[in-house]
Each structure stands twice: as C-alpha cells, then as structure tokens.
Amino acid sequence: MGEFNVHRVRFFNYVPSGIRCVAYNNQSNRLAVSRTDGTVEIYNLSANYFQEKFFPGHESRATEALCWAKGQRLFSAGLNGEIIEYDLQALTIKYAVDAFGGPIWSMAASPSGSQLLVGCEDGSVKLFQITPDKIQFERNFDRQKSRILSLSWHPAGTHVAAGSIDYISVFDSKSGSAIGKMLVDRQYMGVSKRKCIIWGVAFLSDGTVISVDSAGKVQIWDSATGTLMKNHLVSNADVQSIAVSQEDSFVVGTAEGTVFHFQLVSVTSSSSEKQWVRTKPFQHHTHGVRAVAHSPTALISGGTDTHLVIRPLMEKVEVKNYDAALRKITFPHRRLVSCAKKKQLLLFQFAHHLELWRLGSTVATGKNGDTLPLSKNADHLLHLKTKGPENIICSCISPCGGWIACSTASRFFLYRLNYEHDNISLQRVSKMPVFLRSALQILFSEDSTKLFVASNQGSLRVIRLQEGGFTHPRAFQPQSGTVQSMCLLAVSPDGNWLAASGSSAGVHVYNVKQLKLHCTVPAYNFPVTALAIAPNTNNLVIAHSDQQVFEYSIPDKQYTEWSRTVQKQGFHHLWLQRDTPITHISFHPKRPMHILLHDTYMFCLIDKSLPLPNDKTLLYNPLPPTNESDVIRRRTAHAFKISKKYKPLLFVDLLDEKTLVAVERPLDDIVAQLPPPIKKKKFGT
C-alpha cells in the first residue's frame, strides 16, 4: 500500500436526524424513511440496501406519516397539516395539499392504492381520491372526540380502524360511519394512567385488530364484537409502532429500544386453532424505536438513535450471503465532505450551515504507526449559515480553495474566498440564474475555472468562473423525452470530459469543449454509488451497489483490459459480501496503476499491476513479517490493500502523493449528543 502521512480528522460534528417513519413497498422492494428534520430517503432493498434517492428536509415539515400508493407513488403528511406527494424522477416535491383538519398524525393508503386516509388533530378522518395527477378530497368520516393517531384499512377495503386516545374506532369505509368502538384499559401494572394513547393499529382480513399503546401493551381485538381476545404486556414504556406481513407475522417497536416479533402458530401440532405468540425480542437500538416495517424476509426498525436496522429472518432467507447479515445504516450514502487539496482545506456540510477547516500540521517525524504531535492545530476558518427553512442539498469547495458553492431546494449560492495570512474574507456572487436552483450535485474542475451543476430536471450546466463572478452558463441538455435527475458527477483532471450518473443505473459521458454527449456506458442492473475519471488515461472507474467495480476507457468507448479481466475472474467473495457501498474514488497522482476507494468501514488501494485475489487467498492480507524472504512476500501480494484502522469513514482522499486525509465520525460521539434513553431496570438491582 505504501506509506502515507494520515490526517485523522474527528472534528466533523455531524449528527444524523432521528428516524420518524418507515414505509415498505412490496411491489418495488423499496423502503421509504422519513427523519425528524423532514428529510425523506428511499432505499432499494434489491440493490444491496443502497440509498438511491433522497428529498432534503425542511424546518416546517415535521413528518408524522409516510405511505406508498398506486405502486410507485409516495406520500407524506405531518404537523403542518399538509399532504405531500414526491416526484421520484425529478427528486422534488410534486405538490402539497392542506387537509384542513389541523396537524396530521396518521395516514394510510387503501389496499387498492386508489384512496388515501388521513387522521387529524381535530378528530376527523378524511378520505382523498388518488387521481393520476393529484389527490382530491372525497369526504369526512364521523368525527371523533380526540386526535386520530393511527389508521389501518381492512385488506378488503371495507372497513377502517382508527386509534385515538383511550379507544379504537371502526368505520365503514363506504359510508364513513363509525360502527364500533373498543375501549382500552388504562390500567398499567395495577396503576390507572390518565390516558392511554393508541400509537398503532393493524386490521387483519379475519376482522382481528391489533393495537399497540402507551401502556406498553400489544392487544388483539375482535372488531365485530369489540371484545379483547389477547393482551401482551411487552414493555415498561410505550409501544410506539407496528407492522404486519402476510397476516401471520407482525413486529412492534418500543420506547425502550426493543423490537418484538410475533407469529401466528398452531396451538398443538394436530390442531387447526392458532394463536399469536411472541417469538423473538431484539435489542439493536439504544433509544426508542419510532417506526417499524416488515418485508417478506426481514424486520426493519428505526428511531431516535438514527440507525436504520435491518434484521433478516433467517428462516426466510434462501441464500446465506450478505442478505442474511444484520445491517445498521447510520450515515447517508452520499458525500458530506469536500476537499481543497492545494490549500489543505475541508468543507463540512450540515443541514443548515457549512464549516470550513484548515488541517493541522506537524514537523515531527516517526516510524510507521506513530501518532505525531501537532505543531499547528486545525483551524476553524468559516461558519457559513444559509437563510431560510430548507436543508442544504449539496455543497462543494474548489480544489484551489477560492470558491464555495451550495444549493437548497429553491436557492443556489456561490461564494468567492480571499485569504490574507490568517484572515479570510467572503464575497457572495449575486444574481445567480434561476435555473440553477435545486441543484442535486455540484463539482468544480481541477483548475477551478469551471463549475458543473446537475439539476433535478436532467440538465447539466457549465459555469465559467472569473475573479468578479461568472459568465453565463452553457448546458448539456437531457436526452429527448427524459427527465432524470443526475445524482453523481465526475470530471477528468484535464477538464475535457464530464461523467454523470442518474437515479437509474446509467452513466453518460459528455465532451465539455463541444458540449455534446460522447458516449453512454453499457447499462448495469445495480445503481452507481461512486465514479471518478483517472488522470492521463481518462479511464472512468465506476462502483455499483453490488460491490462491482468497472473501468471504462472514455477515448476508446469500451471497457479496459483490466476491467475485462476482473469480470472474467470475479471479485473475492468477502469483497462482494460487504454491506456498505463505496462512496468515493480517487487516484494516486504519481502512480497511474493505483485506485483508492472507500466505504464506511474500510478504505482500499487497488494496484492494477498485481494479480487479483481468488477465494482461497486472504483478502484482508496482513503484511508478512519483516524477516520473511521476498519470495513469500511476492507470493502473498495481490491487488487489494485494505485498511480497517479508520472507521466509521465519511471521507478519504489523497492530498498529495504522500499525504492522506481520513474523516471519521465515531458512533459513541453521536450517541453522546442524543437525548438520554429510557433507563431499563437491570435484574437484581
């Protein structure tokens, strides 16, 4: 791998927002996740759980409900009283409709996907018809005395269960009339509570209603008679969420961080009578579980501790590979750090501000593995706060350190930086073009003279930067008849080529001088997670969510010999079983055969001059002892040099041929900034 001086950066004080809702789409095998800051993320479970799309947050959008309807249409609702539909192609909000019932606490789509129900603060349940272009109000159900906190449709679409405070209502979905009410016992451990909040309900096809509440109970009801059939006390705190799969299995999450799995099993081996049994408890969260989902093969949960946990059901997983592994997704699958190599600056992106830091330096020397004392500490140069309630979508600093660009959903910002000794001055470039708004990706050229902006309408803009501002941008227009957002960009060091990847798996390469499409890389089934163009050769290196890495020659418009060899031999099985995507690729400035890439838990240097490891070889190849002969050293050497010393990794890059910067975000530092969890009484204390 070679020896590097490593800047080990741990002052990026990034804390992800907690998870509020999750919604699983069985048709597309995708998972929508909303966070407490209003951000909505979409994970492709078929593509190794890659976060393929996201919608930036907004201070006024406190999402309380999330659901899929009509196959691929995604809706959310929240405390601002609006129902929002998302445009999954352009990655923008399509429209927002006020339900006129105050804050919305719950939402559910009908089994056919053609109707949408919302439960409001004023006790109303409102029915909307889903039209091809929008949603249209149809009618109100009978108003209840208190807010509607949970909703569930009968699988046949004939009835609706609504959880409120102290009771569950059953409605006829055609007339909207309340036809039944089930009162929930306020007793908890022998003590009468003031209120019992029904956090979640699930309606089954046989008329059974399952409820979870603030008294720590999971209760099973007969909706026809309104009687309680079974009571499970599972927690000393609230049971906050429930999700059902195929009517024989459901999962609940508690405020103590425990997830319980229930299954419908036969009473005896010879009996047809069945009952619900609590089979497995899981403790993968440190804080409360606010939302759960149940796919055919896994239990999915998320909450205050920011982790999205996917716990596979081993009896449902056919192939025992990475699909059978427990996953914890904490960090976004996109870059939040950019680097100005020439000035050794790092730009950190937060929800509503940017931070610019200058790396520290040392004059000390030492041997391999030593931690050297700093002669000059890292400097916090700039705190740049954006105005308005919108979250920052993307940001970038130029390689020379003289420009910073960032974008929100409605505004684009460009700043000029001037350095005078230890002082820094900032000048905002005014009158930015309107069509640069809602940029999804920003990238500077290597010489910092051009800025590439990818919009959510599929267009790519080239802005020529000048000392006083910019010249009017030129554009690469999208392919005719397509509106596809571009999520990843890579520019060649000579500035001649620009590669862009959309929200699907395709990669297009453009000629920057001629402003036209040069070629399209052959389509692949899995989405692109990272891409970069190598210096000198102009080879495009592409990483996909299934851990495959391709190398494509832009001048020759074909895969390179090395890439063909890799695909013929195949990657090591341990490489393919990694469950976090590659998020960044770079190259050694003096060694054209070296590729540097990283995911959250490792960074890897691929030496294309060495043979590929096979499945019988150690992938994480330890260096032989120094007294071993060169023959053994050569025999054990292969192309992959992997380090797991630094983790979790948010960014790794080469500043120069001998200096590496690694930005870590330890999970303990994140937990320390979260609110304290509910204390659980230990046995014997």
mmCIF file with all atom_site columns, C-alpha atoms in Angstrom, residues 414-520:
data_model
loop_
_atom_site.group_PDB
_atom_site.id
_atom_site.type_symbol
_atom_site.label_atom_id
_atom_site.label_alt_id
_atom_site.label_comp_id
_atom_site.label_asym_id
_atom_site.label_entity_id
_atom_site.label_seq_id
_atom_site.pdbx_PDB_ins_code
_atom_site.Cartn_x
_atom_site.Cartn_y
_atom_site.Cartn_z
_atom_site.occupancy
_atom_site.B_iso_or_equiv
_atom_site.pdbx_formal_charge
_atom_site.auth_seq_id
_atom_site.auth_comp_id
_atom_site.auth_asym_id
_atom_site.auth_atom_id
_atom_site.pdbx_PDB_model_num
ATOM 1   C CA . LEU A 1 414 ? -21.778 30.827 -4.907  1.00 0.00 ? 414 LEU A CA 1
ATOM 2   C CA . TYR A 1 415 ? -19.091 32.484 -2.781  1.00 0.00 ? 415 TYR A CA 1
ATOM 3   C CA . ARG A 1 416 ? -15.611 33.826 -3.533  1.00 0.00 ? 416 ARG A CA 1
ATOM 4   C CA . LEU A 1 417 ? -12.992 33.334 -0.805  1.00 0.00 ? 417 LEU A CA 1
ATOM 5   C CA . ASN A 1 418 ? -9.906  35.506 -0.330  1.00 0.00 ? 418 ASN A CA 1
ATOM 6   C CA . TYR A 1 419 ? -7.090  34.612 2.061   1.00 0.00 ? 419 TYR A CA 1
ATOM 7   C CA . GLU A 1 420 ? -4.747  37.137 3.627   1.00 0.00 ? 420 GLU A CA 1
ATOM 8   C CA . HIS A 1 421 ? -2.384  35.425 6.046   1.00 0.00 ? 421 HIS A CA 1
ATOM 9   C CA . ASP A 1 422 ? -4.721  34.084 8.777   1.00 0.00 ? 422 ASP A CA 1
ATOM 10  C CA . ASN A 1 423 ? -7.669  36.246 7.746   1.00 0.00 ? 423 ASN A CA 1
ATOM 11  C CA . ILE A 1 424 ? -10.366 35.130 5.340   1.00 0.00 ? 424 ILE A CA 1
ATOM 12  C CA . SER A 1 425 ? -12.932 37.278 3.528   1.00 0.00 ? 425 SER A CA 1
ATOM 13  C CA . LEU A 1 426 ? -16.110 36.045 1.883   1.00 0.00 ? 426 LEU A CA 1
ATOM 14  C CA . GLN A 1 427 ? -17.941 37.600 -1.050  1.00 0.00 ? 427 GLN A CA 1
ATOM 15  C CA . ARG A 1 428 ? -21.233 36.241 -2.305  1.00 0.00 ? 428 ARG A CA 1
ATOM 16  C CA . VAL A 1 429 ? -21.791 36.198 -6.054  1.00 0.00 ? 429 VAL A CA 1
ATOM 17  C CA . SER A 1 430 ? -25.153 37.835 -6.687  1.00 0.00 ? 430 SER A CA 1
ATOM 18  C CA . LYS A 1 431 ? -27.787 37.363 -9.388  1.00 0.00 ? 431 LYS A CA 1
ATOM 19  C CA . MET A 1 432 ? -27.347 33.637 -9.893  1.00 0.00 ? 432 MET A CA 1
ATOM 20  C CA . PRO A 1 433 ? -29.553 32.270 -12.708 1.00 0.00 ? 433 PRO A CA 1
ATOM 21  C CA . VAL A 1 434 ? -32.933 30.916 -11.661 1.00 0.00 ? 434 VAL A CA 1
ATOM 22  C CA . PHE A 1 435 ? -32.420 27.582 -13.452 1.00 0.00 ? 435 PHE A CA 1
ATOM 23  C CA . LEU A 1 436 ? -29.534 26.693 -11.111 1.00 0.00 ? 436 LEU A CA 1
ATOM 24  C CA . ARG A 1 437 ? -31.964 26.238 -8.201  1.00 0.00 ? 437 ARG A CA 1
ATOM 25  C CA . SER A 1 438 ? -32.394 22.818 -6.664  1.00 0.00 ? 438 SER A CA 1
ATOM 26  C CA . ALA A 1 439 ? -29.053 21.515 -7.844  1.00 0.00 ? 439 ALA A CA 1
ATOM 27  C CA . LEU A 1 440 ? -28.542 17.890 -6.846  1.00 0.00 ? 440 LEU A CA 1
ATOM 28  C CA . GLN A 1 441 ? -24.791 17.783 -7.438  1.00 0.00 ? 441 GLN A CA 1
ATOM 29  C CA . ILE A 1 442 ? -22.053 20.428 -7.728  1.00 0.00 ? 442 ILE A CA 1
ATOM 30  C CA . LEU A 1 443 ? -18.485 19.863 -8.904  1.00 0.00 ? 443 LEU A CA 1
ATOM 31  C CA . PHE A 1 444 ? -15.527 22.135 -9.720  1.00 0.00 ? 444 PHE A CA 1
ATOM 32  C CA . SER A 1 445 ? -12.983 21.419 -12.427 1.00 0.00 ? 445 SER A CA 1
ATOM 33  C CA . GLU A 1 446 ? -9.428  20.536 -11.401 1.00 0.00 ? 446 GLU A CA 1
ATOM 34  C CA . ASP A 1 447 ? -8.136  24.022 -12.329 1.00 0.00 ? 447 ASP A CA 1
ATOM 35  C CA . SER A 1 448 ? -11.086 25.694 -10.524 1.00 0.00 ? 448 SER A CA 1
ATOM 36  C CA . THR A 1 449 ? -12.115 27.640 -13.635 1.00 0.00 ? 449 THR A CA 1
ATOM 37  C CA . LYS A 1 450 ? -15.390 25.811 -14.257 1.00 0.00 ? 450 LYS A CA 1
ATOM 38  C CA . LEU A 1 451 ? -18.332 24.784 -12.107 1.00 0.00 ? 451 LEU A CA 1
ATOM 39  C CA . PHE A 1 452 ? -20.573 21.876 -13.161 1.00 0.00 ? 452 PHE A CA 1
ATOM 40  C CA . VAL A 1 453 ? -24.135 21.887 -11.833 1.00 0.00 ? 453 VAL A CA 1
ATOM 41  C CA . ALA A 1 454 ? -26.580 18.973 -12.186 1.00 0.00 ? 454 ALA A CA 1
ATOM 42  C CA . SER A 1 455 ? -30.227 19.970 -11.879 1.00 0.00 ? 455 SER A CA 1
ATOM 43  C CA . ASN A 1 456 ? -33.207 17.861 -10.905 1.00 0.00 ? 456 ASN A CA 1
ATOM 44  C CA . GLN A 1 457 ? -34.609 18.229 -14.448 1.00 0.00 ? 457 GLN A CA 1
ATOM 45  C CA . GLY A 1 458 ? -31.767 16.261 -16.028 1.00 0.00 ? 458 GLY A CA 1
ATOM 46  C CA . SER A 1 459 ? -29.801 19.217 -17.428 1.00 0.00 ? 459 SER A CA 1
ATOM 47  C CA . LEU A 1 460 ? -26.100 19.796 -16.772 1.00 0.00 ? 460 LEU A CA 1
ATOM 48  C CA . ARG A 1 461 ? -24.787 23.371 -16.652 1.00 0.00 ? 461 ARG A CA 1
ATOM 49  C CA . VAL A 1 462 ? -21.212 24.600 -17.114 1.00 0.00 ? 462 VAL A CA 1
ATOM 50  C CA . ILE A 1 463 ? -20.363 27.914 -15.437 1.00 0.00 ? 463 ILE A CA 1
ATOM 51  C CA . ARG A 1 464 ? -17.052 29.626 -16.249 1.00 0.00 ? 464 ARG A CA 1
ATOM 52  C CA . LEU A 1 465 ? -15.716 31.303 -13.122 1.00 0.00 ? 465 LEU A CA 1
ATOM 53  C CA . GLN A 1 466 ? -13.973 34.692 -13.147 1.00 0.00 ? 466 GLN A CA 1
ATOM 54  C CA . GLU A 1 467 ? -12.448 36.842 -10.468 1.00 0.00 ? 467 GLU A CA 1
ATOM 55  C CA . GLY A 1 468 ? -15.532 39.021 -10.224 1.00 0.00 ? 468 GLY A CA 1
ATOM 56  C CA . GLY A 1 469 ? -18.145 36.323 -10.730 1.00 0.00 ? 469 GLY A CA 1
ATOM 57  C CA . PHE A 1 470 ? -19.096 34.097 -13.653 1.00 0.00 ? 470 PHE A CA 1
ATOM 58  C CA . THR A 1 471 ? -20.035 34.080 -17.304 1.00 0.00 ? 471 THR A CA 1
ATOM 59  C CA . HIS A 1 472 ? -23.437 32.909 -18.433 1.00 0.00 ? 472 HIS A CA 1
ATOM 60  C CA . PRO A 1 473 ? -23.655 29.140 -18.173 1.00 0.00 ? 473 PRO A CA 1
ATOM 61  C CA . ARG A 1 474 ? -23.843 26.698 -21.048 1.00 0.00 ? 474 ARG A CA 1
ATOM 62  C CA . ALA A 1 475 ? -25.834 23.498 -20.834 1.00 0.00 ? 475 ALA A CA 1
ATOM 63  C CA . PHE A 1 476 ? -25.839 19.847 -21.775 1.00 0.00 ? 476 PHE A CA 1
ATOM 64  C CA . GLN A 1 477 ? -29.467 19.120 -22.492 1.00 0.00 ? 477 GLN A CA 1
ATOM 65  C CA . PRO A 1 478 ? -31.012 15.834 -21.325 1.00 0.00 ? 478 PRO A CA 1
ATOM 66  C CA . GLN A 1 479 ? -31.906 13.099 -23.748 1.00 0.00 ? 479 GLN A CA 1
ATOM 67  C CA . SER A 1 480 ? -35.146 13.823 -25.573 1.00 0.00 ? 480 SER A CA 1
ATOM 68  C CA . GLY A 1 481 ? -38.247 12.672 -23.764 1.00 0.00 ? 481 GLY A CA 1
ATOM 69  C CA . THR A 1 482 ? -36.486 12.000 -20.449 1.00 0.00 ? 482 THR A CA 1
ATOM 70  C CA . VAL A 1 483 ? -36.466 13.964 -17.211 1.00 0.00 ? 483 VAL A CA 1
ATOM 71  C CA . GLN A 1 484 ? -33.968 12.212 -14.985 1.00 0.00 ? 484 GLN A CA 1
ATOM 72  C CA . SER A 1 485 ? -32.142 13.786 -12.083 1.00 0.00 ? 485 SER A CA 1
ATOM 73  C CA . MET A 1 486 ? -28.362 13.500 -12.092 1.00 0.00 ? 486 MET A CA 1
ATOM 74  C CA . CYS A 1 487 ? -27.056 12.377 -8.718  1.00 0.00 ? 487 CYS A CA 1
ATOM 75  C CA . LEU A 1 488 ? -23.305 11.849 -9.304  1.00 0.00 ? 488 LEU A CA 1
ATOM 76  C CA . LEU A 1 489 ? -20.735 13.812 -11.326 1.00 0.00 ? 489 LEU A CA 1
ATOM 77  C CA . ALA A 1 490 ? -17.062 13.248 -12.197 1.00 0.00 ? 490 ALA A CA 1
ATOM 78  C CA . VAL A 1 491 ? -14.815 15.487 -14.280 1.00 0.00 ? 491 VAL A CA 1
ATOM 79  C CA . SER A 1 492 ? -11.477 14.499 -15.815 1.00 0.00 ? 492 SER A CA 1
ATOM 80  C CA . PRO A 1 493 ? -8.375  16.288 -14.461 1.00 0.00 ? 493 PRO A CA 1
ATOM 81  C CA . ASP A 1 494 ? -7.727  17.823 -17.899 1.00 0.00 ? 494 ASP A CA 1
ATOM 82  C CA . GLY A 1 495 ? -11.268 19.234 -17.897 1.00 0.00 ? 495 GLY A CA 1
ATOM 83  C CA . ASN A 1 496 ? -12.269 17.659 -21.214 1.00 0.00 ? 496 ASN A CA 1
ATOM 84  C CA . TRP A 1 497 ? -14.714 15.002 -20.017 1.00 0.00 ? 497 TRP A CA 1
ATOM 85  C CA . LEU A 1 498 ? -17.693 15.002 -17.676 1.00 0.00 ? 498 LEU A CA 1
ATOM 86  C CA . ALA A 1 499 ? -19.365 11.793 -16.465 1.00 0.00 ? 499 ALA A CA 1
ATOM 87  C CA . ALA A 1 500 ? -22.866 11.918 -14.979 1.00 0.00 ? 500 ALA A CA 1
ATOM 88  C CA . SER A 1 501 ? -24.960 9.197  -13.392 1.00 0.00 ? 501 SER A CA 1
ATOM 89  C CA . GLY A 1 502 ? -28.703 9.461  -12.945 1.00 0.00 ? 502 GLY A CA 1
ATOM 90  C CA . SER A 1 503 ? -31.035 7.957  -10.408 1.00 0.00 ? 503 SER A CA 1
ATOM 91  C CA . SER A 1 504 ? -31.126 4.796  -12.530 1.00 0.00 ? 504 SER A CA 1
ATOM 92  C CA . ALA A 1 505 ? -28.030 2.703  -13.276 1.00 0.00 ? 505 ALA A CA 1
ATOM 93  C CA . GLY A 1 506 ? -26.895 4.585  -16.420 1.00 0.00 ? 506 GLY A CA 1
ATOM 94  C CA . VAL A 1 507 ? -23.712 6.678  -16.860 1.00 0.00 ? 507 VAL A CA 1
ATOM 95  C CA . HIS A 1 508 ? -23.342 9.293  -19.620 1.00 0.00 ? 508 HIS A CA 1
ATOM 96  C CA . VAL A 1 509 ? -20.013 10.832 -20.678 1.00 0.00 ? 509 VAL A CA 1
ATOM 97  C CA . TYR A 1 510 ? -20.001 14.327 -22.216 1.00 0.00 ? 510 TYR A CA 1
ATOM 98  C CA . ASN A 1 511 ? -17.374 16.256 -24.172 1.00 0.00 ? 511 ASN A CA 1
ATOM 99  C CA . VAL A 1 512 ? -17.001 19.500 -22.228 1.00 0.00 ? 512 VAL A CA 1
ATOM 100 C CA . LYS A 1 513 ? -15.456 21.538 -25.090 1.00 0.00 ? 513 LYS A CA 1
ATOM 101 C CA . GLN A 1 514 ? -18.066 20.516 -27.662 1.00 0.00 ? 514 GLN A CA 1
ATOM 102 C CA . LEU A 1 515 ? -20.947 20.396 -25.130 1.00 0.00 ? 515 LEU A CA 1
ATOM 103 C CA . LYS A 1 516 ? -22.337 17.173 -26.514 1.00 0.00 ? 516 LYS A CA 1
ATOM 104 C CA . LEU A 1 517 ? -22.802 13.547 -25.460 1.00 0.00 ? 517 LEU A CA 1
ATOM 105 C CA . HIS A 1 518 ? -19.687 11.490 -26.176 1.00 0.00 ? 518 HIS A CA 1
ATOM 106 C CA . CYS A 1 519 ? -20.837 8.004  -25.150 1.00 0.00 ? 519 CYS A CA 1
ATOM 107 C CA . THR A 1 520 ? -23.028 6.042  -22.762 1.00 0.00 ? 520 THR A CA 1
#
